[in-house]
XYZ file of N, CA, C and O in Angstrom:
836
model
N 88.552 104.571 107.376
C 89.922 104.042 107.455
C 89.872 102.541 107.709
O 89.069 102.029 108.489
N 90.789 101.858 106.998
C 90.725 100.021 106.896
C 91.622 99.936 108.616
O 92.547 100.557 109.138
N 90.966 99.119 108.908
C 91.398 98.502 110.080
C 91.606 96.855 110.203
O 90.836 96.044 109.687
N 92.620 96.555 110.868
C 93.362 95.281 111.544
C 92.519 95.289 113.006
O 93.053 95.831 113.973
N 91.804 94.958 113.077
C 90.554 94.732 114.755
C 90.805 96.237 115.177
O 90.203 96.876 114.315
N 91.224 96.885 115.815
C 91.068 98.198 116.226
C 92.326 99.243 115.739
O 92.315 100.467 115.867
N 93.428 98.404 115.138
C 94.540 99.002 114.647
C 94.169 99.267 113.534
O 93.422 98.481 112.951
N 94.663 100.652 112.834
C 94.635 101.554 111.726
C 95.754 100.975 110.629
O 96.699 101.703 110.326
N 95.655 99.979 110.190
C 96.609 99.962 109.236
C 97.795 100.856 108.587
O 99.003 100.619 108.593
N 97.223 101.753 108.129
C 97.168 102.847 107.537
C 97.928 104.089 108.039
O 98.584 104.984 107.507
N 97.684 103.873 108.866
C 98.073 105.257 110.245
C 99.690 105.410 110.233
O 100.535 104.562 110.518
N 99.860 106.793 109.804
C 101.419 107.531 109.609
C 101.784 107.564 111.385
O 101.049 108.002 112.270
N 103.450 106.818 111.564
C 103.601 106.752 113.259
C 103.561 108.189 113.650
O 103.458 109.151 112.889
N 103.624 108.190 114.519
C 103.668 109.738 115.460
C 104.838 110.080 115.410
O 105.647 109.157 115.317
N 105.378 111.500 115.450
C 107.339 112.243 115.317
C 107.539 111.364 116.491
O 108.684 110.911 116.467
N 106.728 110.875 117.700
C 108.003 110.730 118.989
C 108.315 109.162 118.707
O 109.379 108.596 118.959
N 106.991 108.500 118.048
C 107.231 107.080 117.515
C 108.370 106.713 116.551
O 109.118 105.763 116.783
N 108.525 107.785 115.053
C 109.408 107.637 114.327
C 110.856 108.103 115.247
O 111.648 107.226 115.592
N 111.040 109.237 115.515
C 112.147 109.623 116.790
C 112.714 108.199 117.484
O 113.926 108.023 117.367
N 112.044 107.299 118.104
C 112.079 106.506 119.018
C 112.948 105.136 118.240
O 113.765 104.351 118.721
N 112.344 105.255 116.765
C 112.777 103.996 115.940
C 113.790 104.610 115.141
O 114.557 103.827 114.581
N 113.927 105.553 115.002
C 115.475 106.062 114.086
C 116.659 105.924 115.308
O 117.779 106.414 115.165
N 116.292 105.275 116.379
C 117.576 105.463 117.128
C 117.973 103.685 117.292
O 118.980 103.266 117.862
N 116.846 102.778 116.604
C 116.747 101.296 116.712
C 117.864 101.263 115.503
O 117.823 102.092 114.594
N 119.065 100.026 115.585
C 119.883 99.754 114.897
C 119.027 98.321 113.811
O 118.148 97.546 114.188
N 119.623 98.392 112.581
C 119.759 97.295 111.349
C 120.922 97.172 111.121
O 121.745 97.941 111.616
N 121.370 95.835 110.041
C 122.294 95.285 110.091
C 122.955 95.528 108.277
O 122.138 95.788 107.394
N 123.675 95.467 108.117
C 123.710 95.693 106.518
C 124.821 94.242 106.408
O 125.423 93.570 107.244
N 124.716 94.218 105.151
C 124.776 93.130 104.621
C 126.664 92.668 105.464
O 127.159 91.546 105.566
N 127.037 93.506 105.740
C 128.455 93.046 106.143
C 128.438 92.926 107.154
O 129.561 93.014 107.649
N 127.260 92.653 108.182
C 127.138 92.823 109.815
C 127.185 93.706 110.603
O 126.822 93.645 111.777
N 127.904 95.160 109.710
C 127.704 96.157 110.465
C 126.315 97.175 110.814
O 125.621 97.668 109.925
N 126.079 97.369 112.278
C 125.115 97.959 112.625
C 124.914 99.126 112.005
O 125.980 99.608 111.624
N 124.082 99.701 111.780
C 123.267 101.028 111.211
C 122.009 101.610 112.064
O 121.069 100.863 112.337
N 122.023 102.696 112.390
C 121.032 102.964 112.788
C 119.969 103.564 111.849
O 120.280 104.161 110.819
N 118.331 103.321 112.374
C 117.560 103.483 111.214
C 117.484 104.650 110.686
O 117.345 104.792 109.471
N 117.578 105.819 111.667
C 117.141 106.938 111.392
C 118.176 107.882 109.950
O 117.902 108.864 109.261
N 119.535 106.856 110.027
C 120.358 107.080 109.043
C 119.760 106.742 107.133
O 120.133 107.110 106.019
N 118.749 105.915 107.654
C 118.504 105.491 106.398
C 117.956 106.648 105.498
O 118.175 106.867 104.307
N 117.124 107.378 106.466
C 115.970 108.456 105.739
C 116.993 110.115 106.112
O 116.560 111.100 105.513
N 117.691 110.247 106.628
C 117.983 111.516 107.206
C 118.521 112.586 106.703
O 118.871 113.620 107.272
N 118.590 112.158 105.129
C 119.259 113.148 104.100
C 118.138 112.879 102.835
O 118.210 113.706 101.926
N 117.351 112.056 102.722
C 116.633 112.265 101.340
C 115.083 111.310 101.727
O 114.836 110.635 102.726
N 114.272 111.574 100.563
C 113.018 110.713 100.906
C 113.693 109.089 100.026
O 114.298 108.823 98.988
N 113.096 108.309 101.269
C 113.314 106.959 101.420
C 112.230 106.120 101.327
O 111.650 106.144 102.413
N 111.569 105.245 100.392
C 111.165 104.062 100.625
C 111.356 103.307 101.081
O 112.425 102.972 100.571
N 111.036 102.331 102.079
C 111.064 101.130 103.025
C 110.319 100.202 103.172
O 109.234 100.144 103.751
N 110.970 99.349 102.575
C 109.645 98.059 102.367
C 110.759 97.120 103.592
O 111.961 96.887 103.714
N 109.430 96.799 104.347
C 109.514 95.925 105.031
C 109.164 94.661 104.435
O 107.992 94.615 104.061
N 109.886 93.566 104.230
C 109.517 92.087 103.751
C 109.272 90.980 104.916
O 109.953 90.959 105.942
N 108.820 90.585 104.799
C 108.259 89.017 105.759
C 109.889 88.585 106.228
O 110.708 89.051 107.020
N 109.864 87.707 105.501
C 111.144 87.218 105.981
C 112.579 86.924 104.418
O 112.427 87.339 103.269
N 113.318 86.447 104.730
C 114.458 86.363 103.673
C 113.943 85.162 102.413
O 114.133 85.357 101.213
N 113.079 83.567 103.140
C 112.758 82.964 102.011
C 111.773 83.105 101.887
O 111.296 81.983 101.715
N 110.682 84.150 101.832
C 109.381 84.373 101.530
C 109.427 84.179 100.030
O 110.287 84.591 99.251
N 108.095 83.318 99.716
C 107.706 83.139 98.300
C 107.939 83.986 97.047
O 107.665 85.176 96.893
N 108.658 82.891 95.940
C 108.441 83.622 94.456
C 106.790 84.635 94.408
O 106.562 85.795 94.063
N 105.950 83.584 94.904
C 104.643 84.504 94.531
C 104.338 85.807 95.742
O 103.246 86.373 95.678
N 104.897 86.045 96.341
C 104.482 87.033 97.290
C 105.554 88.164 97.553
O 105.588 89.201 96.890
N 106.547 87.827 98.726
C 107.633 89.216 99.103
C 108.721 89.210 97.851
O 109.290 90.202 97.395
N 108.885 87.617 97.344
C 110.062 87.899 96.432
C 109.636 88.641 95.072
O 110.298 89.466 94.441
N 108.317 88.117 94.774
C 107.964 88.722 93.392
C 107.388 90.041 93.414
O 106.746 90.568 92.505
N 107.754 90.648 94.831
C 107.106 91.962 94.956
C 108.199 92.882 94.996
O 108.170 94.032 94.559
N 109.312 92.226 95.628
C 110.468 92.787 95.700
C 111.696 92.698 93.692
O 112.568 93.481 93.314
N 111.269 91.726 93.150
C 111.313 91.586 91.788
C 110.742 93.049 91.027
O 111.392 93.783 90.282
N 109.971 93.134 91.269
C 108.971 94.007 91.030
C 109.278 95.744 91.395
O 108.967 96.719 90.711
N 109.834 95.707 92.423
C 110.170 96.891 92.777
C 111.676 96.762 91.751
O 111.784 97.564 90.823
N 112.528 95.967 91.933
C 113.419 96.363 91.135
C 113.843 96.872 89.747
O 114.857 97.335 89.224
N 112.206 96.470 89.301
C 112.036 97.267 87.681
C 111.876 98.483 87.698
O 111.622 98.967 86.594
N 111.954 99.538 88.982
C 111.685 100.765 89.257
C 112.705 101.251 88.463
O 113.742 100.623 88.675
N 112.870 102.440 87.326
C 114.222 102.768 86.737
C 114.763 103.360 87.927
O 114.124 103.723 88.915
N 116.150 103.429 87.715
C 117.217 104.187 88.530
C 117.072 105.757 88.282
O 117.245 106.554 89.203
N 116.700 106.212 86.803
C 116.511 107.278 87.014
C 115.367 107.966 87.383
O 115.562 109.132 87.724
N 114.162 107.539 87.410
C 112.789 107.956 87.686
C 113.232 108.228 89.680
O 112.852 109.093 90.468
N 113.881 107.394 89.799
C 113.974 107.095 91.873
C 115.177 108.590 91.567
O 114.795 109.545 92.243
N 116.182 108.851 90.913
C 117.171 110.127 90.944
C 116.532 111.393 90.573
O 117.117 112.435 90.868
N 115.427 111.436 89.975
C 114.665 112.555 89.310
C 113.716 112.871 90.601
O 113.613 114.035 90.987
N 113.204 112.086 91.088
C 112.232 112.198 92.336
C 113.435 112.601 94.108
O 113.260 112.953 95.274
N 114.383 112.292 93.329
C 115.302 112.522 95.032
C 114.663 111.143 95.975
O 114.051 111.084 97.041
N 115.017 110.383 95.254
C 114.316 108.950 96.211
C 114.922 107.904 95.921
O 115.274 107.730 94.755
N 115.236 106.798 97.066
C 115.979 105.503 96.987
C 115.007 104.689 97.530
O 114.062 105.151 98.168
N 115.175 103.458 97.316
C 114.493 102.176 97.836
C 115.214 101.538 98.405
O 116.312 101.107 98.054
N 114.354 101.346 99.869
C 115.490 100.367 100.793
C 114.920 99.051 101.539
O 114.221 99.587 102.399
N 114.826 98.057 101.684
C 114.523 96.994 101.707
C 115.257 96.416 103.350
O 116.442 96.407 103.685
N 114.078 95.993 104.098
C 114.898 95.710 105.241
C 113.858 94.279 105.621
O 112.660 94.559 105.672
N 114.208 92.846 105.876
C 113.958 91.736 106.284
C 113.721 91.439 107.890
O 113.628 92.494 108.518
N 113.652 90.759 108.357
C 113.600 90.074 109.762
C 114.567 88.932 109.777
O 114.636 88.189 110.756
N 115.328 88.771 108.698
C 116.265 87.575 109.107
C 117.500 88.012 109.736
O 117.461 88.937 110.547
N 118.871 87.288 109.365
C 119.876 87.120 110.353
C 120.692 88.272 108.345
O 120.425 87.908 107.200
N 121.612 89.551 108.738
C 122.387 89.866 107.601
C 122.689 88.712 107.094
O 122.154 88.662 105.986
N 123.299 87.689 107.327
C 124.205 86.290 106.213
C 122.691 86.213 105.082
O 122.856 85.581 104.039
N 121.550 86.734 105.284
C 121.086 85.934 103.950
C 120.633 87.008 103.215
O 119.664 86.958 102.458
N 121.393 88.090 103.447
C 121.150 89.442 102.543
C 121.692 89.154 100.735
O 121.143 89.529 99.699
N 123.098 88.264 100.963
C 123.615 88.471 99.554
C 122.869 87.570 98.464
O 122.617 87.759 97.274
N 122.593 86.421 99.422
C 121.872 85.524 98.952
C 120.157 85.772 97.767
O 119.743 85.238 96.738
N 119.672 86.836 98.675
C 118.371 87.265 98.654
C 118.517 88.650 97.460
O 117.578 88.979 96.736
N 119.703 89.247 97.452
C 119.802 90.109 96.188
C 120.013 88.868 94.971
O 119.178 88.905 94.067
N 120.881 87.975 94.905
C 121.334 87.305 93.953
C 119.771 87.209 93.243
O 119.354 87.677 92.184
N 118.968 86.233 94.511
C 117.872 85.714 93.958
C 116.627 86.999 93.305
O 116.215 86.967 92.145
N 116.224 87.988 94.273
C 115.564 88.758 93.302
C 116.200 90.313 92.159
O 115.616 91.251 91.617
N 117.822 89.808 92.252
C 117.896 91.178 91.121
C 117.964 92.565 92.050
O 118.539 93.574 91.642
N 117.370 92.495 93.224
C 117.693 94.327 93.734
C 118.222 94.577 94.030
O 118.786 94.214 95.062
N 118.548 95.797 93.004
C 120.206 96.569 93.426
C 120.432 97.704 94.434
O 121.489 98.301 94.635
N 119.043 97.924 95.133
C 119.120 98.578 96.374
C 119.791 98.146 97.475
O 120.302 97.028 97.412
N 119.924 98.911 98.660
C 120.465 98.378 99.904
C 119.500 97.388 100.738
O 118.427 97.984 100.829
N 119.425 96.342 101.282
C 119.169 96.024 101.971
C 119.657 95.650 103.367
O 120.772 95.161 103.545
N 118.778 95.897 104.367
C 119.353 95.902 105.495
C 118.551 94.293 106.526
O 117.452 93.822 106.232
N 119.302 93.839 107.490
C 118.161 92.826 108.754
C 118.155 93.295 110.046
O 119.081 93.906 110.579
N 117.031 92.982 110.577
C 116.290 93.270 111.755
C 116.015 92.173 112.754
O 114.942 92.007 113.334
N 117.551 91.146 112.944
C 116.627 89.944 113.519
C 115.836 90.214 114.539
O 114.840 89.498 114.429
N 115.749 91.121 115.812
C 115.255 90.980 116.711
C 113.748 91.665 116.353
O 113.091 91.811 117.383
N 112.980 92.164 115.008
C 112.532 92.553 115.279
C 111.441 93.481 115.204
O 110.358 93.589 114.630
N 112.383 94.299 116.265
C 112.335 95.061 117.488
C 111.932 96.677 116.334
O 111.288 97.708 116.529
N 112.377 96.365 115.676
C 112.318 98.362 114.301
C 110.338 97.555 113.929
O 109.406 98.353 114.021
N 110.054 96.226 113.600
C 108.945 96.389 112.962
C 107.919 95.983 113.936
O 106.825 95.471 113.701
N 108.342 96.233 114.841
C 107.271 95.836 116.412
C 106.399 97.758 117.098
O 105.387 98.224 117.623
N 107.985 98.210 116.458
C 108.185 99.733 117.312
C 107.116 100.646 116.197
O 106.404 101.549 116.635
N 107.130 100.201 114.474
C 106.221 100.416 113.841
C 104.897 100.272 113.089
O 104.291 100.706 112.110
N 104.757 99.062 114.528
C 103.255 98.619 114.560
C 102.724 97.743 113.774
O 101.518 97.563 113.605
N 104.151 96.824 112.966
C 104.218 96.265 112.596
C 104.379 94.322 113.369
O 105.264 93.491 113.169
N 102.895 94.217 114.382
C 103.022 93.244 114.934
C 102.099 91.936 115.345
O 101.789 91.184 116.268
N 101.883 92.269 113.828
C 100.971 90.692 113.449
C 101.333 89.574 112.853
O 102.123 89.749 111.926
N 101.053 88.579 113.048
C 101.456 87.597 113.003
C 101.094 86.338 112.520
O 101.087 85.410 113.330
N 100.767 86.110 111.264
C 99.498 84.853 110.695
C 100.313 84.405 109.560
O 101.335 85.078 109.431
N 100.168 83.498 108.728
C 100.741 82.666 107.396
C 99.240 82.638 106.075
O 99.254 81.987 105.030
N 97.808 83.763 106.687
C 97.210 83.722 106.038
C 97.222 84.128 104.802
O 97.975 85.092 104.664
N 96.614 83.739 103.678
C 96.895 84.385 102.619
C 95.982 85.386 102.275
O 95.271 85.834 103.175
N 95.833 85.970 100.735
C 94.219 86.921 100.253
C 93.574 86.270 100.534
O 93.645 85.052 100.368
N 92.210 87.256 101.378
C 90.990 86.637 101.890
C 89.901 86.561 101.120
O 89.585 87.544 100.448
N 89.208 85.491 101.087
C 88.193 85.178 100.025
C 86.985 86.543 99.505
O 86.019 86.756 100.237
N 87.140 87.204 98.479
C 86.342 87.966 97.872
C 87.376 89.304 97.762
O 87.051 90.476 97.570
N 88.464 88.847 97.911
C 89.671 90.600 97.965
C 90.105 90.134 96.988
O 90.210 88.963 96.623
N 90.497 91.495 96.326
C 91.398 90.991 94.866
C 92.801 90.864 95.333
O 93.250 91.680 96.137
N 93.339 90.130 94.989
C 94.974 89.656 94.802
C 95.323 90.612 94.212
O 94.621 91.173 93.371
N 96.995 91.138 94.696
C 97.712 91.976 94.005
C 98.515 91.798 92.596
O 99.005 90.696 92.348
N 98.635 92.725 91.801
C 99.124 91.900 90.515
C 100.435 91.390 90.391
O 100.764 90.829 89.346
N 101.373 91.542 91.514
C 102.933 90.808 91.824
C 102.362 89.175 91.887
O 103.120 88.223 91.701
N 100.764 89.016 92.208
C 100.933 87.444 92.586
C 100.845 86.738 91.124
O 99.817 86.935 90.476
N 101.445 86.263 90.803
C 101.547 85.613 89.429
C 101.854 84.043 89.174
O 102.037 83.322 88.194
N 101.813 83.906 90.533
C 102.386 82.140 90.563
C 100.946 81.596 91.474
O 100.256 82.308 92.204
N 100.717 79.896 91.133
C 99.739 79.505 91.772
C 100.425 79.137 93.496
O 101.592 78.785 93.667
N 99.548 79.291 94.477
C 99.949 78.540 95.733
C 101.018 77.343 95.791
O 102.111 77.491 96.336
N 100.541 75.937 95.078
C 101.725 74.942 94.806
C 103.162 75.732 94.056
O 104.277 75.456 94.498
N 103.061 76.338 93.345
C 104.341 76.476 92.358
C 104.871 77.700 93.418
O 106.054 78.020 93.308
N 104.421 78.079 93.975
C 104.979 79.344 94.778
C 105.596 78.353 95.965
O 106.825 78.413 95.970
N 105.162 77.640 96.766
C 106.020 76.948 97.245
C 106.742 75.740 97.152
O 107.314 75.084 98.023
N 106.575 75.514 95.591
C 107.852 74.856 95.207
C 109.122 75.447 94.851
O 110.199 74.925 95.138
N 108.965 76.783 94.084
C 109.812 77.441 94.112
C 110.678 78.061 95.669
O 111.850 78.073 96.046
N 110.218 78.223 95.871
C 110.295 79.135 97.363
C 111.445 78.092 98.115
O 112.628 78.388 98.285
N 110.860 76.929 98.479
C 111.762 75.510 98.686
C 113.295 75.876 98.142
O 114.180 76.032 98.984
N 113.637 76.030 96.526
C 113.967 75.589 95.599
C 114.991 76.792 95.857
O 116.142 76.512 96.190
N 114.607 78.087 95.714
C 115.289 79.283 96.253
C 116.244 79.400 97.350
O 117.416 79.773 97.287
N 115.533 79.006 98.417
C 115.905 79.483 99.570
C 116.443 78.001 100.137
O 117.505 77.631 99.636
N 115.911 77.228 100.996
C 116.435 76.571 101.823
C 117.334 75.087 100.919
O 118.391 74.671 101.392
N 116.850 74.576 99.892
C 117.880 73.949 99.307
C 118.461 74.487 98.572
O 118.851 73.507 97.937
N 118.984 75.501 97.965
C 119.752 76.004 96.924
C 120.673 76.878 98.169
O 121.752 77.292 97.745
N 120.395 77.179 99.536
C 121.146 77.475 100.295
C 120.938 76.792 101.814
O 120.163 77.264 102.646
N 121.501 75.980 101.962
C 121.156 74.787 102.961
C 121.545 75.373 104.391
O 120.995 75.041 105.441
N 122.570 76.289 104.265
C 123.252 77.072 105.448
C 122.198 77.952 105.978
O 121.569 77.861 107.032
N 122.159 78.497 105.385
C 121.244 79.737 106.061
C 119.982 79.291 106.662
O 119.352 80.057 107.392
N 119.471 77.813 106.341
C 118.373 77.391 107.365
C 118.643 78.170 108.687
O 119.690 78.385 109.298
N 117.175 78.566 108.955
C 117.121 79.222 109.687
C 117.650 80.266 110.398
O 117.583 80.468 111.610
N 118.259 81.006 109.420
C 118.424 82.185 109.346
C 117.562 83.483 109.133
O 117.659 84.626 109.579
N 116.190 82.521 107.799
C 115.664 83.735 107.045
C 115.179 84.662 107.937
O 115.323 85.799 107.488
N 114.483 84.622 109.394
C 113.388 85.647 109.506
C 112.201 84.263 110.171
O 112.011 83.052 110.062
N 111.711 85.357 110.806
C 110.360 84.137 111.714
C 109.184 84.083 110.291
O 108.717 85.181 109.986
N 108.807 83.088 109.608
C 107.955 83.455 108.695
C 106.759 83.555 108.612
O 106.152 83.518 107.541
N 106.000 83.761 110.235
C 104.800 84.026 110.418
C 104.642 85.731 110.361
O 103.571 86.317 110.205
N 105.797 86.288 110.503
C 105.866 88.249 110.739
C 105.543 88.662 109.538
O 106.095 88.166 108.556
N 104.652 89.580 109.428
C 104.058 90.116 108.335
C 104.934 91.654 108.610
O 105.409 92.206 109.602
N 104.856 91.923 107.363
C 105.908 93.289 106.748
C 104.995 94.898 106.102
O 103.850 94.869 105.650
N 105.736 95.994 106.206
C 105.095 96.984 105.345
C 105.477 97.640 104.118
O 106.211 97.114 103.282
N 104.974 98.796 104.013
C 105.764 99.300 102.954
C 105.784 101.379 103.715
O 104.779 102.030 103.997
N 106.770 101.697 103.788
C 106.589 103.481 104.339
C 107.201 104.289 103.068
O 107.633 103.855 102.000
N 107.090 105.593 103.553
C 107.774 106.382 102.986
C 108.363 107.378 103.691
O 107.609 108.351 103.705
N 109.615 107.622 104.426
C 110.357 108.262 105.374
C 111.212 109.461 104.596
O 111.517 109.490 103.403
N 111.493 110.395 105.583
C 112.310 111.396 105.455
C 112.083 112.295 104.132
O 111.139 111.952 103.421
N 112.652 113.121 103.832
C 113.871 113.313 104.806
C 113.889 113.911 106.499
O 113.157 114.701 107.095
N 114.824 113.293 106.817
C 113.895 113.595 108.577
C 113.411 112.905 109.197
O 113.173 111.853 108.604
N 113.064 112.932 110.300
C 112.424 111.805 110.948
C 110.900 112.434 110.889
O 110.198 113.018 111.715
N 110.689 111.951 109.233
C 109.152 112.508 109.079
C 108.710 111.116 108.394
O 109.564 110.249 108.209
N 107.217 110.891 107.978
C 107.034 109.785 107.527
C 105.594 110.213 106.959
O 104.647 110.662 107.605
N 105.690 109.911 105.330
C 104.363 110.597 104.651
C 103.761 109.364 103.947
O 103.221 109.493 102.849
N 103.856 108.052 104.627
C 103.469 107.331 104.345
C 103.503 106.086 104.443
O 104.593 105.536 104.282
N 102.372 105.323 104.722
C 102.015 103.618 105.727
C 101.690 102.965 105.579
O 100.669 103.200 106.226
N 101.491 101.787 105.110
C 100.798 100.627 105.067
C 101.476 99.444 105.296
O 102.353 99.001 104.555
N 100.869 98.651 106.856
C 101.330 97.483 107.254
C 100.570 96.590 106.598
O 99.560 96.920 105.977
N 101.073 95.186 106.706
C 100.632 94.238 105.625
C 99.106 93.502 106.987
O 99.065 93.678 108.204
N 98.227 92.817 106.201
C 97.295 92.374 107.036
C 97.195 90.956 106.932
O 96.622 90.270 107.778
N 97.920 90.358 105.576
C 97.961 88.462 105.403
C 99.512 88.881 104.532
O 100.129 89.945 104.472
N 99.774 87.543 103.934
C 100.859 87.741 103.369
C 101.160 87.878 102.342
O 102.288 87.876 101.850
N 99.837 88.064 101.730
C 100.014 89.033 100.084
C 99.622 90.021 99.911
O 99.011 90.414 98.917
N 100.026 90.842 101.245
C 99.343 92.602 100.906
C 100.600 93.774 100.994
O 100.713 94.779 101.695
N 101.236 93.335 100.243
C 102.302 94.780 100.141
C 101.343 95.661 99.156
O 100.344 95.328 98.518
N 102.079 97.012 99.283
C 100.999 97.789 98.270
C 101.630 97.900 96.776
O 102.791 98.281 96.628
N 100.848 97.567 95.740
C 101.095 97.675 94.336
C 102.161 98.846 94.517
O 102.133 99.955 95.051
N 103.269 97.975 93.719
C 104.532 99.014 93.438
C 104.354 100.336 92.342
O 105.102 101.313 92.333
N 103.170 100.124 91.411
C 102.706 101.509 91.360
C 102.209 102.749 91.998
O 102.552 103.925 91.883
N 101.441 102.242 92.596
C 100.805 103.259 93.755
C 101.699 103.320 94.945
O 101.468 104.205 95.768
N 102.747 102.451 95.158
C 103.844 103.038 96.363
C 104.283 103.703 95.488
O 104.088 104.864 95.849
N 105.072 103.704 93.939
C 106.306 104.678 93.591
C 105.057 106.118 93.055
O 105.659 106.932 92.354
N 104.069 106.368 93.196
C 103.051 107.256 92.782
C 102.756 108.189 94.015
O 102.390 109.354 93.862
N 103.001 107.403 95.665
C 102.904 108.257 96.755
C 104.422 108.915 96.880
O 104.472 109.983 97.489
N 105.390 108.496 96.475
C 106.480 108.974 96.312
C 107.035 109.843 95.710
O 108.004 110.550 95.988
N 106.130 109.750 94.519
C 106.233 110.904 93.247
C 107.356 110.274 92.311
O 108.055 110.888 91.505
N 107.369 109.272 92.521
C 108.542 108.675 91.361
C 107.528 107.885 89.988
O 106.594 107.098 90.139
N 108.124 108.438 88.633
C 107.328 107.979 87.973
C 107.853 106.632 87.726
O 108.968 106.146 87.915
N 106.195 105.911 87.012
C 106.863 104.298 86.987
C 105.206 103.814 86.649
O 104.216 103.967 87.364
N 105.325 103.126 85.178
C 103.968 102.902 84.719
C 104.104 101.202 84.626
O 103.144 100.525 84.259
């Protein structure tokens, strides 16, 4: 099993762990609170945790791009939705659909406190480590990824400075419910390791080539 220094990456939370975080509230795009456990409690749910709201064309945005090519009906045939939840402040939810296209729900977490409770609590701006292969969402070089990124987020929306999300918090990807069950984990270890949106919609059983 891949390990983060003695933490299991990998490792599905425990029922009293998931229990504990379905009772932690998110924010949906209109400010109103939600609790998590609502998200998963009637069907199987994907949950990608993202870094923060202006995370890079080449990394959370083009991964989250990426998920949105998932068909609508492959996710209705499987009994499965995709739900997308940030670390920023809700105000930069509408913003952040405009920019990558997903027509899923997304929800924010400023305090947090939901990706701390799922062991989700590392903290670096490192990128792929020398001799790992890069995921195939990365498609932009380092410079152009944060020129874009700039270009996206903080001048094309000047308000929401500092709103997005702390952008050192690294994010996951699960697979919840229905229930407060969870058949599937992977926290991120630098900031280009979400898991290939094939092999997440493949643990899901949603087809998608």
């Amino acid at each position: 099993m891949s390990k983060v220094g003695t933490k299991e990456f990998k490792t599905v939370p425990y029922e009293k762990t998931i229990a504990e975080a379905a009772e932690l509230e998110v924010f949906d795009i209109k400010g109103e609170k939600v609790k998590f456990g609502s998200l998963f409690k009637d069907e199987k749910t994907v949950i990608v945790f993202i870094r923060h709201f202006f995370c890079g064309v080449r990394s959370c945005q083009a991964f989250v791009e990426q998920l949105a090519t998932v068909p609508k009906e492959a996710l209705e045939q499987a009994g499965t939705r995709i739900v997308l939840i940030g670390c920023g402040e809700y105000n930069v939810i509408e913003s952040y659909t405009e920019t990558t296209k997903f027509t899923g729900t997304i929800y924010a977490d400023p305090t947090r406190k939901l990706y701390h409770a799922l062991g989700m609590d590392i903290e670096t701006l490192d990128r792929t480590p020398a001799g790992e292969q890069k995921r195939s969402y990365l498609t932009l070089s380092f410079f152009s990824n944060v020129v874009q990124s700039i270009w996206r987020g903080p001048l094309k929306n000047p308000s929401l400075i500092g709103k997005q999300g702390k952008i050192s918090q690294l994010g996951g990807d699960f697979i919840f419910g229905p229930g407060n069950t969870c058949s599937f984990a992977s926290r991120m270890r630098h900031t280009e390791d979400h898991v290939e949106v094939a092999d997440l919609m493949k643990e899901a059983g949603v087809a998608y080539t």
